[in-house]
Amino acid sequence: MDGGASVYVGREGPIRDLRDGVRAVAAGRGGRMLVEGEPGSGRTALLEVVADEAARLGCRLLRATAHEPGQRFPLRVLLDCLESGGEPLAAARAETVALLESGTGLPAGATGPVTAATDGLAERILGPCRNSPTVLVVDDLQWADAPSLAVWRRLGEAADRVPLLLVAASRTAPHGSGPLARLLVRLPAGGTTVLGLPPLTAAETARFAERTVGAPAGPRLLRHLAAAGGNPYYLREMLGALVRARALENGAAGVELAAGEAPLPVRAVAERLGFLPPQALTALRVAALLGDRFSVAELAAVQRCAPAELDGAVAAWRSAGIVEESADGPLRFRHAVVRAALRAGLPGSLRSALHRQAAEALAGAGAPAERVAGQLLPVAERPDAWAVGWLHRNAEALLRADPEAAVRLAQRALDAPDRDDRDRTALEEVLVAGRFRLRRPGSADAVRTLRGRAAEPGRRATLTCWLVLDLILEGRTEEALAEAEEALAADCARSVGRFRALRAFLLWAGGRHREAAEAADQALVAVREPAGADGLAEAYARHTRALLRGGGEALAEVERGLAAARRAAAEVPDAEVGLTLLGARLLGGLGRTDEARAWLASARALAAGTGAEGLLPRVDLLSATLHYRAGHWDDALKDLAPAGGWPAGPAAVAAHGLAALVLGSRDRPGDAAERLASVRSAGLADVPPDAGLPSGGPVFPLLARALPAERDGRPREALEILLPLLGPALAAGSGEDGDWLPEVVRLAVAEGVTDRAEAAVAAAGAAAEAAPDDRHRQAVALHCRGLLGSDPQPLRAALAHYAACSVLTGRGRAVEDLAVVTAARGDTDGARAHLNRALDVYQGLGAAWDIARADARLRALGVRRGRRGNGRRPKNGWAALTPTETKIALLVAGGRSNPEVAAALFLSPRTVQTHVSHILTKLGVRSRTEIARQAGSLRTERATDE
């Protein structure tokens, strides 16, 4: 491990300025420079640079470090500087010390030895400096006494006239108050050059780690190092602890953090904080148990003292840069590693006991439920009687604030073998409620069991609602519809609007669109009545109406539904997420692509913010679908490979099917078959559509199954696979985009099944008529009509609509079909031009099967492609990057972290990480720093070319 190689990372600018200052004084020009930074930021290391440069240029160097308050006598730091200054300065030091110690030899009019020494010391230092360039360096200037600062000011005032460079290092502090601040203000015009040492950025942290361990740091290691907050000292100590514990290993992306709990620099942090008074250090350890953020009132409650008694400790922490005010008011640890190391330094049994004590103290002080739960979770023992009682009393508040904590506490309490039946039932209710709020697949059966024990009608109605929503999430829509209708038959007046709205949505999912429209209207009537006002009911009713319409009219319903969903978001987050996803999909159809991406990012943030893990797959799926349509197939596949896998349900059906469709189009039949096997093995092939699932669950798997049938010369079988899609779900006003309908029309026309082709054309036309402003639906309808009538005009119009809503996949198919229609009319040259355009699209997608199909269709009509390059993207270098990868590479080169890149491009951090790995491979580099270096070279080359 080479710590010396990393010490100057991120400090290149200040180093350059300091060296320039030394060169200037060597040439006869003095000056003043102040290096500011938090403890551990590298201030002292930069002073070493000054000392080395002064020695190299032959300057006299005077150097010392100020001591904390309590030093033996004033002016000590400047007197220490004079020890190494040669004969004249050594004599000046001896005279000043004698004056301070005895008070003899006071000049006339002097009021005391300190005043006399202060008045004369500046001139004694300046005398020799007039004839020899001098660099005077003081570390920790913030500890200097007032007389020393007075001398420093006088030296600073003279530095413009003599070859004297004053260089000081100080802890970062506000410039508005304090003796050091007043000193800076009183210096001559032009003042002091202040060189700040901010925390290292994410990119600089990666460089620091690479230089320290000798190889690029992997993503897990970088996430661990983020706890240092960019502080070089803590970074070095964290890496040292990992090396000593042999907790690093070589991985595909570089040096990686090994599995298991990462060791922390407990001793180094303890030594760093050793200057604190014992009471302040003890309180800080307790504060570390309260979390990254804590209030003085909370700490006082746990310490059993008055908040005012902690004023001294808090002042010491702030002065040392250990804590600071957070944006929301409480104090926060400036470096997460400090808090983690303080916790880890406590013996496990003591830490557990302190957490339990803190929980009871916080509860007694009226702290929020999630703060109390945060103290109960680390307790090693199962929840005791007090903890279980607290959970019963605060279950609803905790479920709203932190359902994950509620689930974990309830499960741990249930694991105790000696719980009585009453406690067990109450805990099961908390557990089921938490799992429902987290929207975890597989919880429907647990809800049904709990409902069987409920006697009170209102409670049964609530549990039935949860059951219906869980069944929807799991794709069990027929069961969900039966439950909703049974609840309506029971005539629970308080919930009638809710169950009508859920029934409307489920009727839509089952293709019963006329009934769905009537049920949605009835639900809206019910929620307008005072007794029936229900945000969740209105949200689902408007969601259904939006699904039954399309375009701007549907978007207006979505926006009204969102307002209602937000009123119910604390109870059920699904409605808001589902409506936001539907809005993104509708905006895409309207050609408002940037807005669609923004809505998708909002849905992702909503789903992540709720902690409801069952919602994130729906966001990933819609993101993948939009990428697929826009021609960003690599991005689509990344979205379709989530780190945690796909939980069983409609989203999994569509996801595996879409991945198989892309892989099949790229002529990778083995990989495509593997994804289709994932659908079949889960028994999900026939799951009906679900809210927010674009084009419905079964569509993508059926398209993926039809593709190899056609490729293997069985087009009639491919058509038979797709014909079930022409069922009631495609009635007018189904809300489906139907972008797969042209495939049905193409195969049906080729096989002479005219009635099926006409049915598909009619369905597409009805959908387009229901939403005349939806460019995507218009494109699909025109595309189908052009295929059925072998008419180039509708196909050309479809191309314009596909372009307007950024549907590259549809454009490729439409221009291929236009080539076929043009060739059938005898225009060979026109057909060839269209074929070449289609092949350009397919080659950009890597769609080898589509290229082969287009070639075969046109070859049968006597048309072959024109002369052209292979159009393939290189495998290595910048030209190998996809457009998205290029954008990410340039943002990374600019110092953006993965979360920052994700926010800028409306992607998930996980997708960005995958992109970065591919970028490293394609560019043949090992670190983000090397990406930045190559990006700089690329910009230079482009500027030269221009």
Coordinates of C-alpha atoms in Angstrom, one line a residue, residues 1-9 200 204-217 221 225 231-244 248 255:
M1 CA 0.0 0.0 0.0
D2 CA 1.5 3.3 -1.1
G3 CA -0.1 6.2 0.9
G4 CA 2.5 8.7 -0.3
A5 CA 1.4 8.3 -3.9
S6 CA -2.2 9.4 -3.0
V7 CA -1.5 12.3 -0.6
Y8 CA -1.7 15.0 -3.3
V9 CA -4.7 13.7 -5.2
L200 CA -12.4 15.0 -2.5
E204 CA -10.8 12.0 -6.8
T205 CA -11.7 9.4 -4.2
A206 CA -11.4 6.7 -6.8
R207 CA -8.0 8.1 -7.9
F208 CA -6.9 8.2 -4.2
A209 CA -7.8 4.6 -3.7
E210 CA -6.2 3.5 -7.0
R211 CA -2.9 5.2 -6.1
T212 CA -3.0 3.9 -2.5
V213 CA -3.6 0.2 -3.4
G214 CA -2.0 0.2 -6.8
A215 CA -5.1 -0.8 -8.9
P216 CA -8.6 0.6 -9.7
A217 CA -11.1 0.3 -6.9
L221 CA -15.0 -0.7 -2.4
L225 CA -15.0 4.5 1.0
N231 CA -11.4 13.3 3.8
P232 CA -7.9 12.0 2.8
Y233 CA -6.9 11.1 6.3
Y234 CA -10.0 8.9 6.8
L235 CA -9.6 7.4 3.3
R236 CA -6.0 6.4 4.0
E237 CA -7.0 4.9 7.4
M238 CA -9.9 3.0 6.0
L239 CA -7.8 1.6 3.2
G240 CA -5.1 0.7 5.7
A241 CA -7.6 -1.2 7.9
L242 CA -8.8 -3.1 4.9
V243 CA -5.3 -4.0 3.8
R244 CA -4.3 -5.1 7.3
L248 CA -9.5 -6.7 -0.4
V255 CA -9.6 -4.3 -6.3

